[in-house]
C-alpha cells in the first residue's frame, strides 16, 4: 500500500484474522471538526454542490462563496467560504496522519455480512463495498479503514453495535469516495472528490477536491455553528 508502514496482516474475505486497537492512528481533526462537509482543494479551488439533499452541520470550502452551490438543498448550519488557513492546515495534518497510519489487517471483498471489532484495516487496492458491515465495540473504540485507491459503496450500510460511535470511524481513501444509495457512517478524509448520492451519511466528509451531495440526508458529528 502507499501508506505506509504495512505490518503483516491476515487476508480477510469473510473473516478477520488479526485486529488491534486503532487509537494510535486516530487523526486530530482540530478546527475541521466543526464541519460536516469540507472541500479543501488547494489553490482556493474548493467547491461544494448540494442538490435535493438535506444537510445538518456546517459546510466549508477553500473556494469563495459562489463555489458553494445549493439547489433545493435543505441546510441547517453555517456556510463558510473560504475557510481559514487554520482549517486547511488542520485538514492536511489529519489527512497525512491517517495516510501514514500503520496497517494491521488486510481486507478484501465487499464486506457484506461482516462484523469487525475495533482496529486498523486496509485495502491494498480500491474498495467496492455492498451489503451491511457491522462495527462492534464500546463507545470509546475506534475503527480506521485505509484504501489504496477509490472507496465506492453501492447499497452499502454501516451499522454500529456494542455502543460504538459513528464518529469514531475513519475512512481514508487515497483516491475518491463515492457512495450511492448507501448509509455510510464515519469520518471520510479523501484524497480526491467525495460524492454522496441518495441514502444517508452520518459523520464528516472532507475532500482534497470537490464535494457533491445529491438526494442524500447528511447529519454531522456536531451541529455546532461556531466559525473558525
PDB file of C-alpha atoms in Angstrom:
ATOM      1  CA  UNK A   1       0.000   0.000   0.000  1.00  0.00           C
ATOM      2  CA  UNK A   2       1.079   3.553  -0.487  1.00  0.00           C
ATOM      3  CA  UNK A   3       0.785   4.489   3.205  1.00  0.00           C
ATOM      4  CA  UNK A   4       2.559   3.118   4.577  1.00  0.00           C
ATOM      5  CA  UNK A   5       4.445   1.075   7.141  1.00  0.00           C
ATOM      6  CA  UNK A   6       2.485  -2.064   6.341  1.00  0.00           C
ATOM      7  CA  UNK A   7       2.600  -4.740   9.041  1.00  0.00           C
ATOM      8  CA  UNK A   8       1.691  -8.322   8.255  1.00  0.00           C
ATOM      9  CA  UNK A   9      -1.989  -8.853   8.228  1.00  0.00           C
ATOM     10  CA  UNK A  10      -4.203 -11.765   7.522  1.00  0.00           C
ATOM     11  CA  UNK A  11      -6.176 -11.735   4.280  1.00  0.00           C
ATOM     12  CA  UNK A  12      -9.788 -11.035   5.090  1.00  0.00           C
ATOM     13  CA  UNK A  13     -12.601 -12.209   2.878  1.00  0.00           C
ATOM     14  CA  UNK A  14     -15.304 -13.483   5.187  1.00  0.00           C
ATOM     15  CA  UNK A  15     -13.357 -13.275   8.414  1.00  0.00           C
ATOM     16  CA  UNK A  16     -10.840 -11.159  10.243  1.00  0.00           C
ATOM     17  CA  UNK A  17      -7.642 -12.855  11.291  1.00  0.00           C
ATOM     18  CA  UNK A  18      -5.838 -10.028  13.046  1.00  0.00           C
ATOM     19  CA  UNK A  19      -7.139  -6.844  14.635  1.00  0.00           C
ATOM     20  CA  UNK A  20      -5.581  -4.399  17.040  1.00  0.00           C
ATOM     21  CA  UNK A  21      -6.799  -1.193  18.670  1.00  0.00           C
ATOM     22  CA  UNK A  22      -6.720   1.817  16.363  1.00  0.00           C
ATOM     23  CA  UNK A  23      -6.100   4.523  18.948  1.00  0.00           C
ATOM     24  CA  UNK A  24      -2.555   5.343  17.843  1.00  0.00           C
ATOM     25  CA  UNK A  25      -3.586   6.254  14.311  1.00  0.00           C
ATOM     26  CA  UNK A  26      -6.588   8.443  15.084  1.00  0.00           C
ATOM     27  CA  UNK A  27      -6.054  11.840  13.415  1.00  0.00           C
ATOM     28  CA  UNK A  28      -6.654  15.034  15.358  1.00  0.00           C
ATOM     29  CA  UNK A  29      -9.291  16.917  13.366  1.00  0.00           C
ATOM     30  CA  UNK A  30      -8.738  20.233  15.126  1.00  0.00           C
ATOM     31  CA  UNK A  31     -10.758  23.087  13.661  1.00  0.00           C
ATOM     32  CA  UNK A  32     -12.165  20.866  10.908  1.00  0.00           C
ATOM     33  CA  UNK A  33     -14.282  19.045  13.489  1.00  0.00           C
ATOM     34  CA  UNK A  34     -16.998  21.706  13.288  1.00  0.00           C
ATOM     35  CA  UNK A  35     -17.735  20.857   9.638  1.00  0.00           C
ATOM     36  CA  UNK A  36     -19.871  18.115   8.147  1.00  0.00           C
ATOM     37  CA  UNK A  37     -18.789  18.752   4.533  1.00  0.00           C
ATOM     38  CA  UNK A  38     -15.457  20.333   3.628  1.00  0.00           C
ATOM     39  CA  UNK A  39     -13.861  20.833   0.228  1.00  0.00           C
ATOM     40  CA  UNK A  40     -10.227  21.618   0.985  1.00  0.00           C
ATOM     41  CA  UNK A  41      -8.888  21.751  -2.565  1.00  0.00           C
ATOM     42  CA  UNK A  42      -5.609  23.623  -2.925  1.00  0.00           C
ATOM     43  CA  UNK A  43      -5.344  26.961  -4.652  1.00  0.00           C
ATOM     44  CA  UNK A  44      -8.737  28.146  -3.383  1.00  0.00           C
ATOM     45  CA  UNK A  45     -10.426  25.695  -5.770  1.00  0.00           C
ATOM     46  CA  UNK A  46     -12.763  24.116  -3.254  1.00  0.00           C
ATOM     47  CA  UNK A  47     -16.343  23.581  -4.406  1.00  0.00           C
ATOM     48  CA  UNK A  48     -19.427  22.111  -2.753  1.00  0.00           C
ATOM     49  CA  UNK A  49     -22.606  21.244  -4.663  1.00  0.00           C
ATOM     50  CA  UNK A  50     -25.791  20.296  -2.825  1.00  0.00           C
ATOM     51  CA  UNK A  51     -28.849  19.259  -4.857  1.00  0.00           C
ATOM     52  CA  UNK A  52     -32.112  17.889  -3.449  1.00  0.00           C
ATOM     53  CA  UNK A  53     -30.278  16.941  -0.256  1.00  0.00           C
ATOM     54  CA  UNK A  54     -30.633  17.730   3.439  1.00  0.00           C
ATOM     55  CA  UNK A  55     -27.564  18.682   5.456  1.00  0.00           C
ATOM     56  CA  UNK A  56     -27.306  19.225   9.205  1.00  0.00           C
ATOM     57  CA  UNK A  57     -23.953  20.781  10.075  1.00  0.00           C
ATOM     58  CA  UNK A  58     -21.523  23.342   8.755  1.00  0.00           C
ATOM     59  CA  UNK A  59     -20.351  23.404   5.137  1.00  0.00           C
ATOM     60  CA  UNK A  60     -16.872  24.682   4.290  1.00  0.00           C
ATOM     61  CA  UNK A  61     -14.887  25.309   1.128  1.00  0.00           C
ATOM     62  CA  UNK A  62     -11.449  26.636   0.303  1.00  0.00           C
ATOM     63  CA  UNK A  63     -13.115  28.464  -2.584  1.00  0.00           C
ATOM     64  CA  UNK A  64     -15.122  31.660  -2.443  1.00  0.00           C
ATOM     65  CA  UNK A  65     -18.824  31.687  -1.522  1.00  0.00           C
ATOM     66  CA  UNK A  66     -20.052  31.287  -5.147  1.00  0.00           C
ATOM     67  CA  UNK A  67     -18.260  27.905  -5.207  1.00  0.00           C
ATOM     68  CA  UNK A  68     -20.882  26.571  -2.788  1.00  0.00           C
ATOM     69  CA  UNK A  69     -23.986  25.874  -4.871  1.00  0.00           C
ATOM     70  CA  UNK A  70     -27.267  24.829  -3.248  1.00  0.00           C
ATOM     71  CA  UNK A  71     -30.252  23.775  -5.359  1.00  0.00           C
ATOM     72  CA  UNK A  72     -33.327  22.695  -3.406  1.00  0.00           C
ATOM     73  CA  UNK A  73     -30.899  21.972  -0.595  1.00  0.00           C
ATOM     74  CA  UNK A  74     -32.137  21.991   2.994  1.00  0.00           C
ATOM     75  CA  UNK A  75     -29.242  23.152   5.139  1.00  0.00           C
ATOM     76  CA  UNK A  76     -29.110  23.705   8.886  1.00  0.00           C
ATOM     77  CA  UNK A  77     -25.755  25.230   9.764  1.00  0.00           C
ATOM     78  CA  UNK A  78     -23.188  27.731   8.573  1.00  0.00           C
ATOM     79  CA  UNK A  79     -21.654  28.006   5.136  1.00  0.00           C
ATOM     80  CA  UNK A  80     -18.050  29.202   5.360  1.00  0.00           C
ATOM     81  CA  UNK A  81     -16.232  30.023   2.117  1.00  0.00           C
ATOM     82  CA  UNK A  82     -13.386  30.459   2.051  1.00  0.00           C
ATOM     83  CA  UNK A  83     -12.433  28.668   5.242  1.00  0.00           C
ATOM     84  CA  UNK A  84      -9.443  29.885   7.204  1.00  0.00           C
ATOM     85  CA  UNK A  85      -5.862  28.792   6.625  1.00  0.00           C
ATOM     86  CA  UNK A  86      -6.033  27.100  10.005  1.00  0.00           C
ATOM     87  CA  UNK A  87      -8.858  24.829   8.823  1.00  0.00           C
ATOM     88  CA  UNK A  88      -6.913  23.877   5.714  1.00  0.00           C
ATOM     89  CA  UNK A  89      -3.762  23.222   7.732  1.00  0.00           C
ATOM     90  CA  UNK A  90      -5.684  21.056  10.213  1.00  0.00           C
ATOM     91  CA  UNK A  91      -7.253  19.086   7.374  1.00  0.00           C
ATOM     92  CA  UNK A  92      -3.884  18.469   5.720  1.00  0.00           C
ATOM     93  CA  UNK A  93      -2.360  17.363   9.026  1.00  0.00           C
ATOM     94  CA  UNK A  94      -5.247  14.987   9.744  1.00  0.00           C
ATOM     95  CA  UNK A  95      -5.162  13.540   6.231  1.00  0.00           C
ATOM     96  CA  UNK A  96      -1.400  12.969   6.444  1.00  0.00           C
ATOM     97  CA  UNK A  97      -1.724  11.300   9.850  1.00  0.00           C
ATOM     98  CA  UNK A  98      -4.398   8.973   8.535  1.00  0.00           C
ATOM     99  CA  UNK A  99      -2.472   8.034   5.402  1.00  0.00           C
ATOM    100  CA  UNK A 100       0.648   7.300   7.462  1.00  0.00           C
ATOM    101  CA  UNK A 101      -1.138   5.021   9.900  1.00  0.00           C
ATOM    102  CA  UNK A 102       0.365   1.556  10.123  1.00  0.00           C
ATOM    103  CA  UNK A 103      -1.848  -1.056   8.508  1.00  0.00           C
ATOM    104  CA  UNK A 104      -2.663  -4.047  10.707  1.00  0.00           C
ATOM    105  CA  UNK A 105      -5.313  -6.106   8.927  1.00  0.00           C
ATOM    106  CA  UNK A 106      -5.833  -6.585   5.205  1.00  0.00           C
ATOM    107  CA  UNK A 107      -9.390  -6.671   3.893  1.00  0.00           C
ATOM    108  CA  UNK A 108     -10.815  -7.965   0.643  1.00  0.00           C
ATOM    109  CA  UNK A 109     -14.295  -8.307  -0.777  1.00  0.00           C
ATOM    110  CA  UNK A 110     -17.424  -6.224  -0.333  1.00  0.00           C
ATOM    111  CA  UNK A 111     -17.599  -6.600   3.486  1.00  0.00           C
ATOM    112  CA  UNK A 112     -21.244  -7.672   3.168  1.00  0.00           C
ATOM    113  CA  UNK A 113     -22.372  -9.528   6.282  1.00  0.00           C
ATOM    114  CA  UNK A 114     -19.071  -8.958   8.123  1.00  0.00           C
ATOM    115  CA  UNK A 115     -18.715  -7.856  11.763  1.00  0.00           C
ATOM    116  CA  UNK A 116     -15.452  -6.126  12.677  1.00  0.00           C
ATOM    117  CA  UNK A 117     -14.031  -5.255  16.093  1.00  0.00           C
ATOM    118  CA  UNK A 118     -12.050  -2.031  16.601  1.00  0.00           C
ATOM    119  CA  UNK A 119      -8.821  -1.930  14.632  1.00  0.00           C
ATOM    120  CA  UNK A 120      -6.801  -0.581  11.727  1.00  0.00           C
ATOM    121  CA  UNK A 121      -7.898  -2.163   8.457  1.00  0.00           C
ATOM    122  CA  UNK A 122      -6.795  -1.638   4.883  1.00  0.00           C
ATOM    123  CA  UNK A 123      -7.467  -2.468   1.258  1.00  0.00           C
ATOM    124  CA  UNK A 124      -4.427  -2.912  -0.959  1.00  0.00           C
ATOM    125  CA  UNK A 125      -6.417  -1.514  -3.888  1.00  0.00           C
ATOM    126  CA  UNK A 126      -9.735   0.233  -4.383  1.00  0.00           C
ATOM    127  CA  UNK A 127     -12.623  -0.914  -2.189  1.00  0.00           C
ATOM    128  CA  UNK A 128     -16.069  -1.615  -3.696  1.00  0.00           C
ATOM    129  CA  UNK A 129     -18.484  -2.166  -0.822  1.00  0.00           C
ATOM    130  CA  UNK A 130     -22.029  -3.525  -0.746  1.00  0.00           C
ATOM    131  CA  UNK A 131     -24.356  -5.060   1.800  1.00  0.00           C
ATOM    132  CA  UNK A 132     -24.125  -4.431   5.544  1.00  0.00           C
ATOM    133  CA  UNK A 133     -20.946  -4.019   7.602  1.00  0.00           C
ATOM    134  CA  UNK A 134     -21.332  -4.135  11.383  1.00  0.00           C
ATOM    135  CA  UNK A 135     -18.768  -2.440  13.610  1.00  0.00           C
ATOM    136  CA  UNK A 136     -18.951  -3.878  17.114  1.00  0.00           C
ATOM    137  CA  UNK A 137     -17.127  -2.237  20.008  1.00  0.00           C
ATOM    138  CA  UNK A 138     -17.560   0.054  23.021  1.00  0.00           C
ATOM    139  CA  UNK A 139     -18.228   3.775  22.797  1.00  0.00           C
ATOM    140  CA  UNK A 140     -14.520   4.571  23.203  1.00  0.00           C
ATOM    141  CA  UNK A 141     -13.422   2.251  20.399  1.00  0.00           C
ATOM    142  CA  UNK A 142     -12.140   3.401  17.007  1.00  0.00           C
ATOM    143  CA  UNK A 143     -12.049   1.891  13.537  1.00  0.00           C
ATOM    144  CA  UNK A 144      -9.737   3.023  10.736  1.00  0.00           C
ATOM    145  CA  UNK A 145     -10.123   1.925   7.113  1.00  0.00           C
ATOM    146  CA  UNK A 146      -7.301   2.771   4.714  1.00  0.00           C
ATOM    147  CA  UNK A 147      -7.926   2.329   0.992  1.00  0.00           C
ATOM    148  CA  UNK A 148      -5.148   2.375  -1.572  1.00  0.00           C
ATOM    149  CA  UNK A 149      -7.302   3.941  -4.277  1.00  0.00           C
ATOM    150  CA  UNK A 150     -11.004   4.784  -4.544  1.00  0.00           C
ATOM    151  CA  UNK A 151     -13.631   3.952  -1.954  1.00  0.00           C
ATOM    152  CA  UNK A 152     -17.029   3.151  -3.507  1.00  0.00           C
ATOM    153  CA  UNK A 153     -20.245   1.950  -1.980  1.00  0.00           C
ATOM    154  CA  UNK A 154     -23.432   0.794  -3.703  1.00  0.00           C
ATOM    155  CA  UNK A 155     -26.339  -0.072  -1.398  1.00  0.00           C
ATOM    156  CA  UNK A 156     -23.769  -0.288   1.392  1.00  0.00           C
ATOM    157  CA  UNK A 157     -24.757   0.176   5.040  1.00  0.00           C
ATOM    158  CA  UNK A 158     -22.628   0.673   8.151  1.00  0.00           C
ATOM    159  CA  UNK A 159     -24.187  -0.445  11.431  1.00  0.00           C
ATOM    160  CA  UNK A 160     -22.775   0.354  14.874  1.00  0.00           C
ATOM    161  CA  UNK A 161     -23.107  -2.245  17.649  1.00  0.00           C
ATOM    162  CA  UNK A 162     -21.983  -2.659  21.256  1.00  0.00           C
ATOM    163  CA  UNK A 163     -22.135   1.077  21.925  1.00  0.00           C
ATOM    164  CA  UNK A 164     -19.736   2.004  19.109  1.00  0.00           C
ATOM    165  CA  UNK A 165     -19.974   5.579  17.805  1.00  0.00           C
ATOM    166  CA  UNK A 166     -20.179   6.544  14.149  1.00  0.00           C
ATOM    167  CA  UNK A 167     -17.875   9.495  14.704  1.00  0.00           C
ATOM    168  CA  UNK A 168     -15.113   7.163  15.924  1.00  0.00           C
ATOM    169  CA  UNK A 169     -14.885   5.581  12.476  1.00  0.00           C
ATOM    170  CA  UNK A 170     -12.348   6.882   9.910  1.00  0.00           C
ATOM    171  CA  UNK A 171     -12.255   6.157   6.178  1.00  0.00           C
ATOM    172  CA  UNK A 172      -9.039   7.153   4.414  1.00  0.00           C
ATOM    173  CA  UNK A 173      -9.106   6.506   0.663  1.00  0.00           C
ATOM    174  CA  UNK A 174      -6.084   7.835  -1.199  1.00  0.00           C
ATOM    175  CA  UNK A 175      -8.462   8.445  -4.123  1.00  0.00           C
ATOM    176  CA  UNK A 176     -12.109   9.434  -4.388  1.00  0.00           C
ATOM    177  CA  UNK A 177     -15.014   8.398  -2.161  1.00  0.00           C
ATOM    178  CA  UNK A 178     -18.305   7.687  -3.944  1.00  0.00           C
ATOM    179  CA  UNK A 179     -21.366   6.448  -2.089  1.00  0.00           C
ATOM    180  CA  UNK A 180     -24.559   5.584  -3.994  1.00  0.00           C
ATOM    181  CA  UNK A 181     -27.821   4.678  -2.243  1.00  0.00           C
ATOM    182  CA  UNK A 182     -25.752   3.849   0.812  1.00  0.00           C
ATOM    183  CA  UNK A 183     -25.863   4.556   4.533  1.00  0.00           C
ATOM    184  CA  UNK A 184     -22.278   5.307   5.474  1.00  0.00           C
ATOM    185  CA  UNK A 185     -21.113   6.289   8.946  1.00  0.00           C
ATOM    186  CA  UNK A 186     -17.811   7.851   9.962  1.00  0.00           C
ATOM    187  CA  UNK A 187     -15.246  10.474   9.052  1.00  0.00           C
ATOM    188  CA  UNK A 188     -14.181  10.391   5.399  1.00  0.00           C
ATOM    189  CA  UNK A 189     -10.872  12.086   4.552  1.00  0.00           C
ATOM    190  CA  UNK A 190     -10.484  11.534   0.823  1.00  0.00           C
ATOM    191  CA  UNK A 191      -7.536  12.141  -1.458  1.00  0.00           C
ATOM    192  CA  UNK A 192      -9.861  13.169  -4.302  1.00  0.00           C
ATOM    193  CA  UNK A 193     -13.533  14.116  -4.730  1.00  0.00           C
ATOM    194  CA  UNK A 194     -16.344  12.960  -2.445  1.00  0.00           C
ATOM    195  CA  UNK A 195     -19.742  12.168  -3.990  1.00  0.00           C
ATOM    196  CA  UNK A 196     -22.776  11.219  -1.908  1.00  0.00           C
ATOM    197  CA  UNK A 197     -25.891  10.241  -3.859  1.00  0.00           C
ATOM    198  CA  UNK A 198     -29.154   9.185  -2.201  1.00  0.00           C
ATOM    199  CA  UNK A 199     -29.246   7.215   1.020  1.00  0.00           C
ATOM    200  CA  UNK A 200     -27.775   8.770   4.152  1.00  0.00           C
ATOM    201  CA  UNK A 201     -24.463   9.797   5.636  1.00  0.00           C
ATOM    202  CA  UNK A 202     -23.679  10.273   9.326  1.00  0.00           C
ATOM    203  CA  UNK A 203     -20.294  11.788  10.122  1.00  0.00           C
ATOM    204  CA  UNK A 204     -17.940  14.174   8.350  1.00  0.00           C
ATOM    205  CA  UNK A 205     -16.864  14.153   4.705  1.00  0.00           C
ATOM    206  CA  UNK A 206     -13.671  16.030   3.819  1.00  0.00           C
ATOM    207  CA  UNK A 207     -12.120  16.158   0.371  1.00  0.00           C
ATOM    208  CA  UNK A 208      -8.950  17.386  -1.287  1.00  0.00           C
ATOM    209  CA  UNK A 209     -11.140  18.111  -4.308  1.00  0.00           C
ATOM    210  CA  UNK A 210     -14.839  18.791  -4.900  1.00  0.00           C
ATOM    211  CA  UNK A 211     -17.754  17.747  -2.716  1.00  0.00           C
ATOM    212  CA  UNK A 212     -21.140  16.726  -4.155  1.00  0.00           C
ATOM    213  CA  UNK A 213     -24.283  15.771  -2.226  1.00  0.00           C
ATOM    214  CA  UNK A 214     -27.355  14.760  -4.232  1.00  0.00           C
ATOM    215  CA  UNK A 215     -30.585  13.448  -2.743  1.00  0.00           C
ATOM    216  CA  UNK A 216     -28.821  12.340   0.430  1.00  0.00           C
ATOM    217  CA  UNK A 217     -29.578  13.005   4.101  1.00  0.00           C
ATOM    218  CA  UNK A 218     -26.366  14.194   5.759  1.00  0.00           C
ATOM    219  CA  UNK A 219     -26.010  14.535   9.527  1.00  0.00           C
ATOM    220  CA  UNK A 220     -22.778  15.724  11.054  1.00  0.00           C
ATOM    221  CA  UNK A 221     -20.982  14.584  14.169  1.00  0.00           C
ATOM    222  CA  UNK A 222     -21.635  18.012  15.630  1.00  0.00           C
ATOM    223  CA  UNK A 223     -24.226  20.655  14.940  1.00  0.00           C
ATOM    224  CA  UNK A 224     -22.216  23.489  16.403  1.00  0.00           C
ATOM    225  CA  UNK A 225     -22.274  26.692  14.357  1.00  0.00           C
ATOM    226  CA  UNK A 226     -19.061  28.176  15.684  1.00  0.00           C
ATOM    227  CA  UNK A 227     -16.996  29.641  12.865  1.00  0.00           C
ATOM    228  CA  UNK A 228     -13.261  29.093  12.708  1.00  0.00           C
TER     229      UNK A 228
END
